[in-house]
PDB file of C-alpha atoms in Angstrom:
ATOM      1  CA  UNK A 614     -12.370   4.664  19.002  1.00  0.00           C
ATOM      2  CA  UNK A 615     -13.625   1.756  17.269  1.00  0.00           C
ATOM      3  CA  UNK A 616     -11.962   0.289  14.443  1.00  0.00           C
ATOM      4  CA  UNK A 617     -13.816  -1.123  11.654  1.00  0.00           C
ATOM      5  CA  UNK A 618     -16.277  -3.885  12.096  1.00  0.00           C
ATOM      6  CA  UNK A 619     -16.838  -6.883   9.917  1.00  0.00           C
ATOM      7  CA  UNK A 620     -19.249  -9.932   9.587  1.00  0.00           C
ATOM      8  CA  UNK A 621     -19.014 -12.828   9.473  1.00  0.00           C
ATOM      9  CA  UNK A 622     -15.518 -14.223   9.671  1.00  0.00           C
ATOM     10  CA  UNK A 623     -15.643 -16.829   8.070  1.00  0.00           C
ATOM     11  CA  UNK A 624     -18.414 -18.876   5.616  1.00  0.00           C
ATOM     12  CA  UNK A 625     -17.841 -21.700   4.041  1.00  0.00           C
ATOM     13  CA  UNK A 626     -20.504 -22.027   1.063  1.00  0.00           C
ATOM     14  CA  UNK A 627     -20.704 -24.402  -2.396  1.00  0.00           C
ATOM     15  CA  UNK A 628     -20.454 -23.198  -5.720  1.00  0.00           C
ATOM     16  CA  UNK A 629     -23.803 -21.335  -7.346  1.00  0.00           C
ATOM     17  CA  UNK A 630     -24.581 -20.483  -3.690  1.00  0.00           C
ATOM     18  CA  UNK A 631     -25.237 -16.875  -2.817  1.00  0.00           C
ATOM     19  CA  UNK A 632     -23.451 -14.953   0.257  1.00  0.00           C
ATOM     20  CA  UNK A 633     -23.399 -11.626   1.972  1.00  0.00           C
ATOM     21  CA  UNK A 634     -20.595  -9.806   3.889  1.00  0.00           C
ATOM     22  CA  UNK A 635     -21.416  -6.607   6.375  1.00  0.00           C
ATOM     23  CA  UNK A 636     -19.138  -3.665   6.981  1.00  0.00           C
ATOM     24  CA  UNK A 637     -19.317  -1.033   9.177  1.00  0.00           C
ATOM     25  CA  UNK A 638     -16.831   1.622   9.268  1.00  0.00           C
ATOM     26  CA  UNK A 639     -14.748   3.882  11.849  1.00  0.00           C
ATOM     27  CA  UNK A 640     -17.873   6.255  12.726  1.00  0.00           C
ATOM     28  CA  UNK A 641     -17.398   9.561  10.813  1.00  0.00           C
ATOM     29  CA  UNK A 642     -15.236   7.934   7.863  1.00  0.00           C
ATOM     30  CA  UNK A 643     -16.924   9.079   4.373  1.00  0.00           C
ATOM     31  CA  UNK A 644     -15.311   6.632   2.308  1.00  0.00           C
ATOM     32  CA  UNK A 645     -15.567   2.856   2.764  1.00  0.00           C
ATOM     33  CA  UNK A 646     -13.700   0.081   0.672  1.00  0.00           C
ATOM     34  CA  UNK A 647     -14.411  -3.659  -0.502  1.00  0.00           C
ATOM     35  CA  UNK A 648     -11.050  -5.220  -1.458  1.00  0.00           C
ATOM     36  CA  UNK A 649     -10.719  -8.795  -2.305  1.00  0.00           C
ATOM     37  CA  UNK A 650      -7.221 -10.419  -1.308  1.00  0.00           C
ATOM     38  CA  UNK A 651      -6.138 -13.922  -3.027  1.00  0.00           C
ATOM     39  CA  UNK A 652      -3.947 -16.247  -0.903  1.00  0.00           C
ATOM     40  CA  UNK A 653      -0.459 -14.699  -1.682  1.00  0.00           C
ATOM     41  CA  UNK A 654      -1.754 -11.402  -3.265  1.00  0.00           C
ATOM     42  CA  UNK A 655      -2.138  -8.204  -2.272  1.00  0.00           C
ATOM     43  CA  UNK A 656      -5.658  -6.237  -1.822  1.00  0.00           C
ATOM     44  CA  UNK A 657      -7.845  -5.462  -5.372  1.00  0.00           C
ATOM     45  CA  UNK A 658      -9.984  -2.777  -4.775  1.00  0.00           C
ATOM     46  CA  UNK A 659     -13.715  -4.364  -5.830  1.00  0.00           C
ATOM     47  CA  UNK A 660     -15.537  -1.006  -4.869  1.00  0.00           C
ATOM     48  CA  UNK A 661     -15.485   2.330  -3.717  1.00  0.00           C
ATOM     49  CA  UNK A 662     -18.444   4.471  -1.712  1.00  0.00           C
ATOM     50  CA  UNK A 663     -18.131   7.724  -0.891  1.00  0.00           C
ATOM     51  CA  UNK A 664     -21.084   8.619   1.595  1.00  0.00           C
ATOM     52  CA  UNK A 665     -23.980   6.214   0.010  1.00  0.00           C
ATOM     53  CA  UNK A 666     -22.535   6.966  -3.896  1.00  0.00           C
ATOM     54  CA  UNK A 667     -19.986   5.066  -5.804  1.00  0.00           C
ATOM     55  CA  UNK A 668     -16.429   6.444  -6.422  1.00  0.00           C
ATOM     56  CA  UNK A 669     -15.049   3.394  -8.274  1.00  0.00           C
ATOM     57  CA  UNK A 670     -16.289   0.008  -9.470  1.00  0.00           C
ATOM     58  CA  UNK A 671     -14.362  -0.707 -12.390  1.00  0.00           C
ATOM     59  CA  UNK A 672     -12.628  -3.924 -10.869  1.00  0.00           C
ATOM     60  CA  UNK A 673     -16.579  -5.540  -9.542  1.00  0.00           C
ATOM     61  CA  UNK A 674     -17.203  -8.354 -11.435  1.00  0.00           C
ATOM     62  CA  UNK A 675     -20.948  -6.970 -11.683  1.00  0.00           C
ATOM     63  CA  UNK A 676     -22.358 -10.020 -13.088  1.00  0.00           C
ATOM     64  CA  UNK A 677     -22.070 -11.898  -9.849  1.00  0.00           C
ATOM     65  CA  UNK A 678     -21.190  -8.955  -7.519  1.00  0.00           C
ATOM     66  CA  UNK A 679     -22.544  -6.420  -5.633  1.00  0.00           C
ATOM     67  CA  UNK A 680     -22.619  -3.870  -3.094  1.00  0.00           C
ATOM     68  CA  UNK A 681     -24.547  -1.461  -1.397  1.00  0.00           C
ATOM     69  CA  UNK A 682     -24.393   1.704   1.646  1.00  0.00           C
ATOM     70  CA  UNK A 683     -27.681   3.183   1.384  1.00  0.00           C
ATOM     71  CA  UNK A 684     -27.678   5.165   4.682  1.00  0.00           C
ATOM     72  CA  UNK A 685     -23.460   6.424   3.739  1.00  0.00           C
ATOM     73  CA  UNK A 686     -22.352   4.268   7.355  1.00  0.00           C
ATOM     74  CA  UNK A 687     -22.546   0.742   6.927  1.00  0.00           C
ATOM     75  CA  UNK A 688     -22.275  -1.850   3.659  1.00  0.00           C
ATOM     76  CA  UNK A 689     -23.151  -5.099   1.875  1.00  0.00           C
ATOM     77  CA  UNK A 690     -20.803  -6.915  -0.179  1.00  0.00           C
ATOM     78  CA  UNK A 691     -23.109 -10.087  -1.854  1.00  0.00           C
ATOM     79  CA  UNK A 692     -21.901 -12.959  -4.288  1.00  0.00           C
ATOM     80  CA  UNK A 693     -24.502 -14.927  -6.400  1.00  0.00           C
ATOM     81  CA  UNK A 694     -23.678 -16.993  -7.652  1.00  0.00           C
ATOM     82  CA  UNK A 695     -20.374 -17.761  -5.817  1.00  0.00           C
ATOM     83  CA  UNK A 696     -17.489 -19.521  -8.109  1.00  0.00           C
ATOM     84  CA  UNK A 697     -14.294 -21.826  -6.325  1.00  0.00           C
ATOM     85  CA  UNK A 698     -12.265 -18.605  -7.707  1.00  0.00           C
ATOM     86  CA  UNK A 699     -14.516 -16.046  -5.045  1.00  0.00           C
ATOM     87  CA  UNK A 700     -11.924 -18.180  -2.517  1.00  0.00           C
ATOM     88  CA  UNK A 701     -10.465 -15.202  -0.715  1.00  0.00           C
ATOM     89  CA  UNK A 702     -10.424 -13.033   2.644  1.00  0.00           C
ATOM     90  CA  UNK A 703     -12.551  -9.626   1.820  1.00  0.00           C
ATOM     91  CA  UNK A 704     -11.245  -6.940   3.596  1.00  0.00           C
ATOM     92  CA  UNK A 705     -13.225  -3.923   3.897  1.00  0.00           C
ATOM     93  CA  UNK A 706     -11.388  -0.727   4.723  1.00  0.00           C
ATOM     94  CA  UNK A 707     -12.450   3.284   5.461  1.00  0.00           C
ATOM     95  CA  UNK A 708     -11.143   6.847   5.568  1.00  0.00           C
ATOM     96  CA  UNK A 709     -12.058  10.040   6.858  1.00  0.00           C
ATOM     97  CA  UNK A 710     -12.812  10.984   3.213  1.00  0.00           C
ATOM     98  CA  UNK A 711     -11.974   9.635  -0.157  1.00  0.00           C
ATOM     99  CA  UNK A 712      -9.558  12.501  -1.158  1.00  0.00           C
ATOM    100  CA  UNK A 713      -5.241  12.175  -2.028  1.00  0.00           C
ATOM    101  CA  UNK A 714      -4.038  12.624   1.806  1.00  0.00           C
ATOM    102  CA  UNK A 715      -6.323  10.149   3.410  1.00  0.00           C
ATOM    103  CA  UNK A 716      -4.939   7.221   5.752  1.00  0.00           C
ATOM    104  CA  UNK A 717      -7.196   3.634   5.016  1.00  0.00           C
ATOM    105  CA  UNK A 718      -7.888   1.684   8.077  1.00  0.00           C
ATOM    106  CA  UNK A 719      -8.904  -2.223   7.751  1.00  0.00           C
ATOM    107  CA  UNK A 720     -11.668  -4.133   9.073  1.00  0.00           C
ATOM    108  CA  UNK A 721     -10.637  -8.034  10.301  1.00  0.00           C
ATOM    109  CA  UNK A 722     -11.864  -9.551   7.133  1.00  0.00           C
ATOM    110  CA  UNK A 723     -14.096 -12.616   6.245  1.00  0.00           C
ATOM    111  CA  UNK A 724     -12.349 -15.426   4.975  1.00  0.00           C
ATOM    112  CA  UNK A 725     -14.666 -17.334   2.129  1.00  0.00           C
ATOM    113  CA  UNK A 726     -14.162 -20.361   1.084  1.00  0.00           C
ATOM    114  CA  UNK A 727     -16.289 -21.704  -1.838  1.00  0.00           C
ATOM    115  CA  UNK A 728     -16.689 -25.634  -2.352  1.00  0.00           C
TER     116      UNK A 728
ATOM    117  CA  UNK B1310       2.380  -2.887 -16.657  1.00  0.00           C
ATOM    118  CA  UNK B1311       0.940  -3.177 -13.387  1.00  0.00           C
ATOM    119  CA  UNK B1312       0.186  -0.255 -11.052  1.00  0.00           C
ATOM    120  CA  UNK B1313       2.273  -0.409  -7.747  1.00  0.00           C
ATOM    121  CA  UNK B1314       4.907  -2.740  -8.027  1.00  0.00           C
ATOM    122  CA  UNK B1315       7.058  -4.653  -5.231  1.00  0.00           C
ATOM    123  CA  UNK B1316       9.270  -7.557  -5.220  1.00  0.00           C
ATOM    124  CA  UNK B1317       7.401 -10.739  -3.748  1.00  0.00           C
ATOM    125  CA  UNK B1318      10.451 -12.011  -2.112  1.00  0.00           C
ATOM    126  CA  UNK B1319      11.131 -13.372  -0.011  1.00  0.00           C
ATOM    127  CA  UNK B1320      13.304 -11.051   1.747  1.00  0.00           C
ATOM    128  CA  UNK B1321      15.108 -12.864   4.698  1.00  0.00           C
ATOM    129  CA  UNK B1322      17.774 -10.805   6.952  1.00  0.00           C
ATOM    130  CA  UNK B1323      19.405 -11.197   9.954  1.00  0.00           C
ATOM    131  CA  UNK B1324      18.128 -10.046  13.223  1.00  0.00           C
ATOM    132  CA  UNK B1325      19.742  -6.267  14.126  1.00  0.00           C
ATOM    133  CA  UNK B1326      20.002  -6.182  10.037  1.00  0.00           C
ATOM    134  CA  UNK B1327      18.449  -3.138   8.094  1.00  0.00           C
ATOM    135  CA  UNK B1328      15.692  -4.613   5.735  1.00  0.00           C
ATOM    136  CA  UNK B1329      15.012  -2.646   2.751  1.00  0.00           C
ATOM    137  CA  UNK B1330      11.927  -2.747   0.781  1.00  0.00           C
ATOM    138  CA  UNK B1331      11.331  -1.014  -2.531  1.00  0.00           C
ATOM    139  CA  UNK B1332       8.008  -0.292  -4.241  1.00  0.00           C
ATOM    140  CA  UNK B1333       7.313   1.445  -7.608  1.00  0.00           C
ATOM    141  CA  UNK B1334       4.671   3.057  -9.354  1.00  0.00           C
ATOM    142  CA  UNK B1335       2.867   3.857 -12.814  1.00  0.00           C
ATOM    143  CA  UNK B1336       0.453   6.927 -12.201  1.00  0.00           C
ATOM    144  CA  UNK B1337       2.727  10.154 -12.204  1.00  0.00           C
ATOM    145  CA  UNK B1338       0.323  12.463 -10.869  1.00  0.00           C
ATOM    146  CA  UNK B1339       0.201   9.763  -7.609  1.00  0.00           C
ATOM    147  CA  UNK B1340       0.601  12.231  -4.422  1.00  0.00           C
ATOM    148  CA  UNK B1341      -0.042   9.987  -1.201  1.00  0.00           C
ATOM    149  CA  UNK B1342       2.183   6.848  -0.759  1.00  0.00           C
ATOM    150  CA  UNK B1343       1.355   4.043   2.392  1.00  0.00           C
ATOM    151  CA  UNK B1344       3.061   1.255   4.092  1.00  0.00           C
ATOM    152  CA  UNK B1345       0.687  -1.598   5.025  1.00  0.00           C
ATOM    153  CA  UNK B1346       2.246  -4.437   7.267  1.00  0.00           C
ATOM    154  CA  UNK B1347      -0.068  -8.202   7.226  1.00  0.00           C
ATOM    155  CA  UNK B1348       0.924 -10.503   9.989  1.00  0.00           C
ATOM    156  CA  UNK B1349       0.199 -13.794   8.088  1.00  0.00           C
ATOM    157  CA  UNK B1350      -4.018 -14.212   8.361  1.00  0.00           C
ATOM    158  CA  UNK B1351      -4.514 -11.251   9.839  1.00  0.00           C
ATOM    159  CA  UNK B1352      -5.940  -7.485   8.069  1.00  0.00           C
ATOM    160  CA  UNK B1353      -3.497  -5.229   6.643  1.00  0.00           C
ATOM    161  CA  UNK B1354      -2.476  -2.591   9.396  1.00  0.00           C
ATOM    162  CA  UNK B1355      -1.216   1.151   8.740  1.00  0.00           C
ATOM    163  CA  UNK B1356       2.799   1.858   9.439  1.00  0.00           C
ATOM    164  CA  UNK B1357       3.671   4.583   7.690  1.00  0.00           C
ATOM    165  CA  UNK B1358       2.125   7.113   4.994  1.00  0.00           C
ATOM    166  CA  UNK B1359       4.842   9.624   3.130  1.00  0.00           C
ATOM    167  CA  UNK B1360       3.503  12.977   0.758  1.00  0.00           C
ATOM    168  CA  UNK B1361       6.231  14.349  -0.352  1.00  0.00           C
ATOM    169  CA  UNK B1362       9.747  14.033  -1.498  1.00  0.00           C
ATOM    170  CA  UNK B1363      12.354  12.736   0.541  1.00  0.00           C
ATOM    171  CA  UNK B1364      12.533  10.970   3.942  1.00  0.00           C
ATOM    172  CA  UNK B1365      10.014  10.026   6.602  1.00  0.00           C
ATOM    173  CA  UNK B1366      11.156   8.921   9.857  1.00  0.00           C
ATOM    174  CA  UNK B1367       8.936   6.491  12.548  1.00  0.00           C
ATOM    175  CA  UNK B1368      11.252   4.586  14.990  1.00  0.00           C
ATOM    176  CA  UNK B1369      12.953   2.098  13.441  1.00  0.00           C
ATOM    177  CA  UNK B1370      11.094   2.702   9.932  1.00  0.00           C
ATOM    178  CA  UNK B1371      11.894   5.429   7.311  1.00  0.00           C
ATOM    179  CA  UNK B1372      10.094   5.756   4.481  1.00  0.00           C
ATOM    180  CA  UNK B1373      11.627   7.239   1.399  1.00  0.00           C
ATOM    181  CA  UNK B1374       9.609   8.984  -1.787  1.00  0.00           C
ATOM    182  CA  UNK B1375      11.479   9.853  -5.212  1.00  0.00           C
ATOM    183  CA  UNK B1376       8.424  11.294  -7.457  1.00  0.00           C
ATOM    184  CA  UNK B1377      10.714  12.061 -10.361  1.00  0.00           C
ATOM    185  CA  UNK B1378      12.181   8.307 -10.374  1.00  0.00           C
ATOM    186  CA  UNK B1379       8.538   6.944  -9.600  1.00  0.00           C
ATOM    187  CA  UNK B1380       9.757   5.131  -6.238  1.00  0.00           C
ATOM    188  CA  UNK B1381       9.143   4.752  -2.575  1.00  0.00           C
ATOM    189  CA  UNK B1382      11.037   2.509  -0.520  1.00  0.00           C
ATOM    190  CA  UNK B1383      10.640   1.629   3.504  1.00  0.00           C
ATOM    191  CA  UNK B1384      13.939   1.031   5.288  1.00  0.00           C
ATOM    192  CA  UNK B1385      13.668  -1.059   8.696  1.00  0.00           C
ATOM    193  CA  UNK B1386      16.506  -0.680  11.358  1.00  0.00           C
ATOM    194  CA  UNK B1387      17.301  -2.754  14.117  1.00  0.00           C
ATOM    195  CA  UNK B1388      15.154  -5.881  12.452  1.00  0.00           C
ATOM    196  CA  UNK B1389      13.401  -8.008  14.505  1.00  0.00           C
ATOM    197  CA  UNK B1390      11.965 -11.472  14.484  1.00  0.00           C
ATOM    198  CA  UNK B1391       8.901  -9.767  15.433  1.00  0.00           C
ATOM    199  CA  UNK B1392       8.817  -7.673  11.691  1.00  0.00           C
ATOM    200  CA  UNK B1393       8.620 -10.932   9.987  1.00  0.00           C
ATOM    201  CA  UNK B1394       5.387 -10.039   7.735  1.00  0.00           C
ATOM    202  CA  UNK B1395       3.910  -9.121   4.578  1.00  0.00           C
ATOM    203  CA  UNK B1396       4.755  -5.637   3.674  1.00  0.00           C
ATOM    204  CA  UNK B1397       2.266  -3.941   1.505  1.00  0.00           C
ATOM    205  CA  UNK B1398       3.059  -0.337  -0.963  1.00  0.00           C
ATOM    206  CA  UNK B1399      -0.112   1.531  -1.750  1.00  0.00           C
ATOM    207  CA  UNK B1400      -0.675   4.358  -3.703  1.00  0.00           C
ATOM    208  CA  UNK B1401      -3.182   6.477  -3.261  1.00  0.00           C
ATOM    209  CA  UNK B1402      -4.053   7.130  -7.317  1.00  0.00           C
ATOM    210  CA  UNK B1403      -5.974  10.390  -8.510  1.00  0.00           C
ATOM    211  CA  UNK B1404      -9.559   9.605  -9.545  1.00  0.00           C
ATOM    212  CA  UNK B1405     -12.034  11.931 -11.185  1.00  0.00           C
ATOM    213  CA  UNK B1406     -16.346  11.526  -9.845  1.00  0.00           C
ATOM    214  CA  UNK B1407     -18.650  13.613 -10.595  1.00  0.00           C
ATOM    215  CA  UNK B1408     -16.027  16.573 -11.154  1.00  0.00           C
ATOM    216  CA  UNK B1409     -14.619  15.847  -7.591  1.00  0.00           C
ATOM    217  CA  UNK B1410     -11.142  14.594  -6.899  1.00  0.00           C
ATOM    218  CA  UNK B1411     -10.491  11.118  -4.892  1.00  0.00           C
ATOM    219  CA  UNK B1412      -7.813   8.693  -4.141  1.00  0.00           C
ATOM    220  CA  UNK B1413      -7.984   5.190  -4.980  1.00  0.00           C
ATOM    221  CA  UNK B1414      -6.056   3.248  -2.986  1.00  0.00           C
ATOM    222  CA  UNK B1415      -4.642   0.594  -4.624  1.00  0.00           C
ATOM    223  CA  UNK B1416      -1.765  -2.092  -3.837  1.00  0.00           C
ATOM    224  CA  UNK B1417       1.096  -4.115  -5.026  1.00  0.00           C
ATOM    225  CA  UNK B1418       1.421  -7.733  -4.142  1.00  0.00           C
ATOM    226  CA  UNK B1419       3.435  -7.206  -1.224  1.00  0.00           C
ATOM    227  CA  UNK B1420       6.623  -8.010  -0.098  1.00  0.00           C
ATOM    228  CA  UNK B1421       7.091 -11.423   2.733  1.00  0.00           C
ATOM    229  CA  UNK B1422      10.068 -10.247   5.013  1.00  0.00           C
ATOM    230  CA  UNK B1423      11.614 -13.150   7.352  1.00  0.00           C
ATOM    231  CA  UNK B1424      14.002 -11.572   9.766  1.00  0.00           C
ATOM    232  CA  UNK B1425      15.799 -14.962  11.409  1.00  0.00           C
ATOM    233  CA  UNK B1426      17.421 -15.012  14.971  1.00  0.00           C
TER     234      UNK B1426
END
């Protein structure tokens, strides 16, 4: 089974630039996370989809952020403009469905580093 | 008061040692509990979930959940160098859309475990 799929790996972009991150999940997983994981922190959820609608967004910076899954399989995180403080991996993560007993599974990551 | 708890460390013990690490939690009504382990710059990766009350046994890993007391805890035998990571609590926290129930899954800061020859 594949596990969760992520692009790109890395980018490297300046400040005020714009960037995009793709996710696609473990094929028949409902759910799909964005988390956004500081050098030395753990995970903050950023945003929640269950199918193509959102669960929770309450930690998305939505002036600079956001994120889409129209078709409920794969997602966009974007950034614009990015800020030196948008330095972190972004994991994205998915489960079979969104409810209490559900295990998460994580994608590689992309590791952004704003200049 | 933050949501899931865990002492940053670092832990450091012995190799053979038992390494205990403790987590703890503000949402009451919190019913599904996870143990993440991060290899340093690599994803977060799944080693044990717990539900209810009491002990979970993997291996060398148990996992132990006091609702009442607002705790879970993973207990390592037999440490090796090899479990020298980032250990990660989540809690998977109640959360009402569109009248239907869902978990957000949300972590503490993690715990860095060294386990030294």
């Amino acid at each position: 089974e594949a596990g969760v799929a992520q692009s790109p790996r890395y980018k490297i972009i300046e400040k005020r630039q714009s960037v995009a991150f793709w996710c696609n999940p473990i094929s028949g997983h409902a759910t799909l996370y964005w988390y956004q994981q500081i050098l030395g922190q753990g995970p903050k959820l950023l945003i929640q989809f269950q199918n193509n609608g959102v669960v929770d967004d309450s930690q998305l910076p939505k002036d600079r952020f956001s994120a889409e899954r129209l078709k409920g399989v794969d997602s966009t995180l974007k950034i614009q403009p990015a800020k030196l403080e948008d330095s972190a991996v972004y994991l994205c993560a998915s489960s079979l469905e969104g409810i209490l007993n559900t295990e998460a599974f994580f994608g590689q990551g992309t590791r952004l580093t704003v200049v | 008061q933050k949501e899931v708890e865990q002492n940053s460390g670092p832990l450091s013990v012995p190799e053979g040692a038992i390494a205990s690490l403790n987590c703890t939690y503000s949402d009451r009504v919190s019913q599904s509990f996870f143990w993440y382990r991060q290899y340093s710059g690599k994803s977060p990766e799944l080693i044990m979930s717990i539900y209810s009350n009491g002990d979970k046994e993997d291996g060398r890993f148990t996992a132990q959940l006091n609702k009442a007391s607002q705790y879970v805890s993973l207990l390592i035998r037999d440490s090796q160098p090899s479990d020298s990571a980032t250990y990660l609590c989540a809690v998977n926290m109640p959360l009402n859309a569109g009248g239907t129930s869902y978990g957000k899954l949300t972590f503490g800061q993690g715990t860095i475990l060294t386990v030294h020859p």
